[in-house]
mmCIF file of C-alpha atoms in Angstrom:
data_model
loop_
_atom_site.group_PDB
_atom_site.id
_atom_site.type_symbol
_atom_site.label_atom_id
_atom_site.label_comp_id
_atom_site.label_asym_id
_atom_site.label_seq_id
_atom_site.Cartn_x
_atom_site.Cartn_y
_atom_site.Cartn_z
ATOM 1 C CA MET E 291 -47.721 -15.665 -10.322
ATOM 2 C CA LEU E 292 -47.798 -15.862 -6.712
ATOM 3 C CA ILE E 293 -44.648 -18.334 -6.858
ATOM 4 C CA ARG E 294 -42.649 -16.628 -9.239
ATOM 5 C CA LYS E 295 -43.882 -13.438 -6.466
ATOM 6 C CA PHE E 296 -42.398 -15.453 -3.446
ATOM 7 C CA LEU E 297 -38.999 -16.436 -5.406
ATOM 8 C CA LEU E 298 -38.945 -12.547 -6.234
ATOM 9 C CA ALA E 299 -39.256 -11.871 -3.074
ATOM 10 C CA ALA E 300 -36.911 -14.768 -1.776
ATOM 11 C CA ALA E 301 -33.517 -13.882 -4.404
ATOM 12 C CA ALA E 302 -34.133 -10.259 -3.288
ATOM 13 C CA THR E 303 -34.071 -11.385 0.925
ATOM 14 C CA ALA E 304 -30.591 -13.422 -0.486
ATOM 15 C CA VAL E 305 -28.776 -10.216 -2.140
ATOM 16 C CA PHE E 306 -29.707 -8.260 1.281
ATOM 17 C CA ALA E 307 -28.575 -10.540 3.199
ATOM 18 C CA GLY E 308 -25.688 -11.120 1.425
ATOM 19 C CA CYS E 309 -24.766 -7.124 1.057
ATOM 20 C CA ALA E 310 -24.865 -7.065 5.150
ATOM 21 C CA ALA E 311 -22.814 -9.871 5.698
ATOM 22 C CA SER E 312 -20.287 -7.814 3.434
ATOM 23 C CA GLY E 313 -20.442 -4.938 5.266
ATOM 24 C CA GLY E 314 -23.421 -3.478 3.347
ATOM 25 C CA SER E 315 -20.652 -2.382 0.349
ATOM 26 C CA SER E 316 -18.374 -4.672 -2.231
ATOM 27 C CA SER E 317 -16.366 -1.351 -2.990
ATOM 28 C CA GLY E 318 -13.855 -2.539 -0.461
ATOM 29 C CA ALA E 319 -13.174 -6.345 -2.379
ATOM 30 C CA ALA E 320 -13.437 -4.143 -5.285
ATOM 31 C CA ALA E 321 -10.690 -1.790 -4.636
ATOM 32 C CA GLU E 322 -8.104 -4.256 -3.479
ATOM 33 C CA PRO E 323 -6.751 -4.638 -6.990
ATOM 34 C CA ALA E 324 -5.764 -0.919 -7.564
ATOM 35 C CA VAL E 325 -4.667 -0.640 -3.737
ATOM 36 C CA ALA E 326 -2.178 -4.112 -4.354
ATOM 37 C CA ALA E 327 -1.592 -2.677 -8.109
ATOM 38 C CA ALA E 328 0.053 0.934 -6.131
ATOM 39 C CA ALA E 329 1.545 -0.796 -3.288
ATOM 40 C CA GLU E 330 3.276 -3.304 -6.839
ATOM 41 C CA ARG E 331 4.315 0.214 -8.426
ATOM 42 C CA LEU E 332 5.668 1.356 -5.538
ATOM 43 C CA ARG E 333 8.092 -1.723 -4.478
ATOM 44 C CA VAL E 334 9.323 -1.336 -8.402
ATOM 45 C CA ALA E 335 10.094 2.427 -8.050
ATOM 46 C CA MET E 336 11.581 2.614 -4.800
ATOM 47 C CA VAL E 337 14.394 -0.362 -6.532
ATOM 48 C CA ASP E 338 14.109 2.168 -10.300
ATOM 49 C CA PRO E 339 13.293 5.155 -9.186
ATOM 50 C CA THR E 340 12.102 8.348 -10.821
ATOM 51 C CA PRO E 341 10.705 11.690 -9.692
ATOM 52 C CA ALA E 342 7.747 11.478 -12.179
ATOM 53 C CA ALA E 343 7.088 7.328 -10.521
ATOM 54 C CA LEU E 344 7.441 8.312 -7.214
ATOM 55 C CA ARG E 345 5.424 11.919 -6.798
ATOM 56 C CA ALA E 346 2.144 9.819 -8.341
ATOM 57 C CA LEU E 347 2.330 7.485 -5.949
ATOM 58 C CA VAL E 348 3.110 8.911 -2.534
ATOM 59 C CA SER E 349 0.648 11.438 -1.541
ATOM 60 C CA ASP E 350 1.996 15.171 -0.712
ATOM 61 C CA ASP E 351 1.322 14.712 3.011
ATOM 62 C CA LEU E 352 3.181 11.465 2.889
ATOM 63 C CA SER E 353 4.884 10.513 6.348
ATOM 64 C CA TYR E 354 7.065 7.648 6.227
ATOM 65 C CA GLY E 355 8.516 6.387 9.645
ATOM 66 C CA HIS E 356 11.393 4.027 9.143
ATOM 67 C CA SER E 357 12.192 0.899 11.782
ATOM 68 C CA GLY E 358 15.425 3.537 12.751
ATOM 69 C CA GLY E 359 13.130 6.874 14.244
ATOM 70 C CA LYS E 360 13.807 8.968 11.399
ATOM 71 C CA VAL E 361 10.173 10.010 9.729
ATOM 72 C CA ASP E 362 10.632 11.439 6.217
ATOM 73 C CA THR E 363 8.267 13.960 4.274
ATOM 74 C CA GLN E 364 7.099 13.437 0.689
ATOM 75 C CA ALA E 365 9.945 15.538 -0.360
ATOM 76 C CA SER E 366 12.354 13.785 1.846
ATOM 77 C CA PHE E 367 11.555 10.139 0.621
ATOM 78 C CA ILE E 368 11.762 11.008 -2.429
ATOM 79 C CA SER E 369 14.813 12.694 -2.529
ATOM 80 C CA ASP E 370 16.886 9.974 -0.248
ATOM 81 C CA LEU E 371 15.756 7.610 -3.685
ATOM 82 C CA LEU E 372 16.975 9.563 -6.180
ATOM 83 C CA ASP E 373 20.324 10.434 -4.289
ATOM 84 C CA ARG E 374 20.478 7.092 -3.351
ATOM 85 C CA LYS E 375 20.732 7.619 0.911
ATOM 86 C CA SER E 376 17.970 5.165 0.361
ATOM 87 C CA ASP E 377 19.186 2.895 -2.029
ATOM 88 C CA PHE E 378 17.483 -0.357 -2.593
ATOM 89 C CA VAL E 379 18.733 -3.272 -5.339
ATOM 90 C CA THR E 380 15.664 -5.573 -4.653
ATOM 91 C CA ILE E 381 12.943 -5.962 -2.689
ATOM 92 C CA ALA E 382 10.664 -8.699 -1.827
ATOM 93 C CA ILE E 383 7.160 -8.641 -0.654
ATOM 94 C CA THR E 384 5.370 -11.647 2.138
ATOM 95 C CA ASP E 385 2.146 -11.904 3.686
ATOM 96 C CA GLN E 386 0.670 -8.974 1.717
ATOM 97 C CA THR E 387 -3.076 -8.295 3.699
ATOM 98 C CA ILE E 388 -4.893 -5.175 2.442
ATOM 99 C CA LYS E 389 -7.755 -3.692 3.813
ATOM 100 C CA VAL E 390 -9.719 -1.126 2.199
ATOM 101 C CA VAL E 391 -11.576 0.602 5.091
ATOM 102 C CA ASP E 392 -14.101 2.708 3.170
ATOM 103 C CA GLY E 393 -13.238 3.048 0.008
ATOM 104 C CA ASN E 394 -11.088 5.494 0.027
ATOM 105 C CA THR E 395 -8.680 3.860 2.310
ATOM 106 C CA ALA E 396 -6.740 1.104 2.835
ATOM 107 C CA ILE E 397 -4.232 -0.287 5.214
ATOM 108 C CA VAL E 398 -1.574 -2.444 3.693
ATOM 109 C CA ARG E 399 0.997 -4.552 6.221
ATOM 110 C CA HIS E 400 3.833 -6.734 5.020
ATOM 111 C CA THR E 401 6.880 -8.321 5.414
ATOM 112 C CA LEU E 402 9.528 -6.646 3.266
ATOM 113 C CA THR E 403 13.249 -7.762 2.496
ATOM 114 C CA ALA E 404 15.608 -5.892 0.779
ATOM 115 C CA ASP E 405 19.655 -5.596 -0.836
ATOM 116 C CA THR E 406 20.600 -1.989 0.333
ATOM 117 C CA ASN E 407 23.185 0.099 -1.033
ATOM 118 C CA ASP E 408 22.370 2.710 1.350
ATOM 119 C CA SER E 409 25.031 5.629 0.426
ATOM 120 C CA GLY E 410 27.378 2.974 -0.766
ATOM 121 C CA LYS E 411 27.403 0.521 1.932
ATOM 122 C CA PRO E 412 25.715 -2.750 0.985
ATOM 123 C CA GLY E 413 23.319 -4.442 3.418
ATOM 124 C CA LYS E 414 20.599 -6.705 4.527
ATOM 125 C CA VAL E 415 17.000 -5.387 6.058
ATOM 126 C CA ALA E 416 14.072 -7.161 6.824
ATOM 127 C CA LEU E 417 10.747 -5.680 7.779
ATOM 128 C CA LYS E 418 6.845 -5.358 9.027
ATOM 129 C CA ILE E 419 5.497 -2.350 6.953
ATOM 130 C CA LEU E 420 2.089 -0.863 7.968
ATOM 131 C CA GLY E 421 1.388 1.770 4.931
ATOM 132 C CA VAL E 422 -2.090 3.799 4.428
ATOM 133 C CA TRP E 423 -3.420 4.676 1.370
ATOM 134 C CA GLN E 424 -5.685 6.984 0.444
ATOM 135 C CA LYS E 425 -7.373 7.700 -2.773
ATOM 136 C CA GLN E 426 -6.422 10.888 -4.108
ATOM 137 C CA GLY E 427 -7.690 12.112 -7.548
ATOM 138 C CA GLY E 428 -9.008 8.542 -8.051
ATOM 139 C CA GLU E 429 -5.442 6.929 -7.867
ATOM 140 C CA TRP E 430 -4.093 5.387 -4.320
ATOM 141 C CA LYS E 431 -1.451 6.931 -3.343
ATOM 142 C CA LEU E 432 0.476 6.380 -0.112
ATOM 143 C CA LEU E 433 -0.039 8.505 3.371
ATOM 144 C CA ALA E 434 1.569 7.474 5.700
ATOM 145 C CA ARG E 435 4.164 4.097 6.781
ATOM 146 C CA GLN E 436 5.650 2.862 9.782
ATOM 147 C CA ALA E 437 8.706 0.206 9.339
ATOM 148 C CA VAL E 438 9.743 -2.105 12.184
ATOM 149 C CA ARG E 439 12.379 -4.457 12.430
ATOM 150 C CA LEU E 440 11.845 -7.903 12.660
ATOM 151 C CA PRO E 441 13.651 -9.514 15.422
ATOM 152 C CA SER E 442 17.246 -11.150 14.703
#
């Protein structure tokens, strides 16, 4: 009986030590796949935009900073994609990292390379992206984004 109590106490100590080492919560790691899935849905929606798909993925309070300095709201971001002013033919994402900060906020960084056809003019972009995602109504939505051009 004494050995069993000792083993239970040791197991409980190991569990609590593991929680402390991981920051006290596994909700961040558990949320990463959902954030990654939302980021992937946004990538797809930027190539083949629909109003419903984009509204489902971007916050009403979106602040979307382009590498050239323009800052979009949700309305202007969606409008530019639908009107093909901002036209992504292909988008590839690499080197993505996700850090869920508090269970409701995530920082996503990646490299974006794309073929574009903005307003009918073919081009290519290579950008480093910082995205801030927020859980709203049980869904992950892009709250803020900032792009920086890669050095040539």
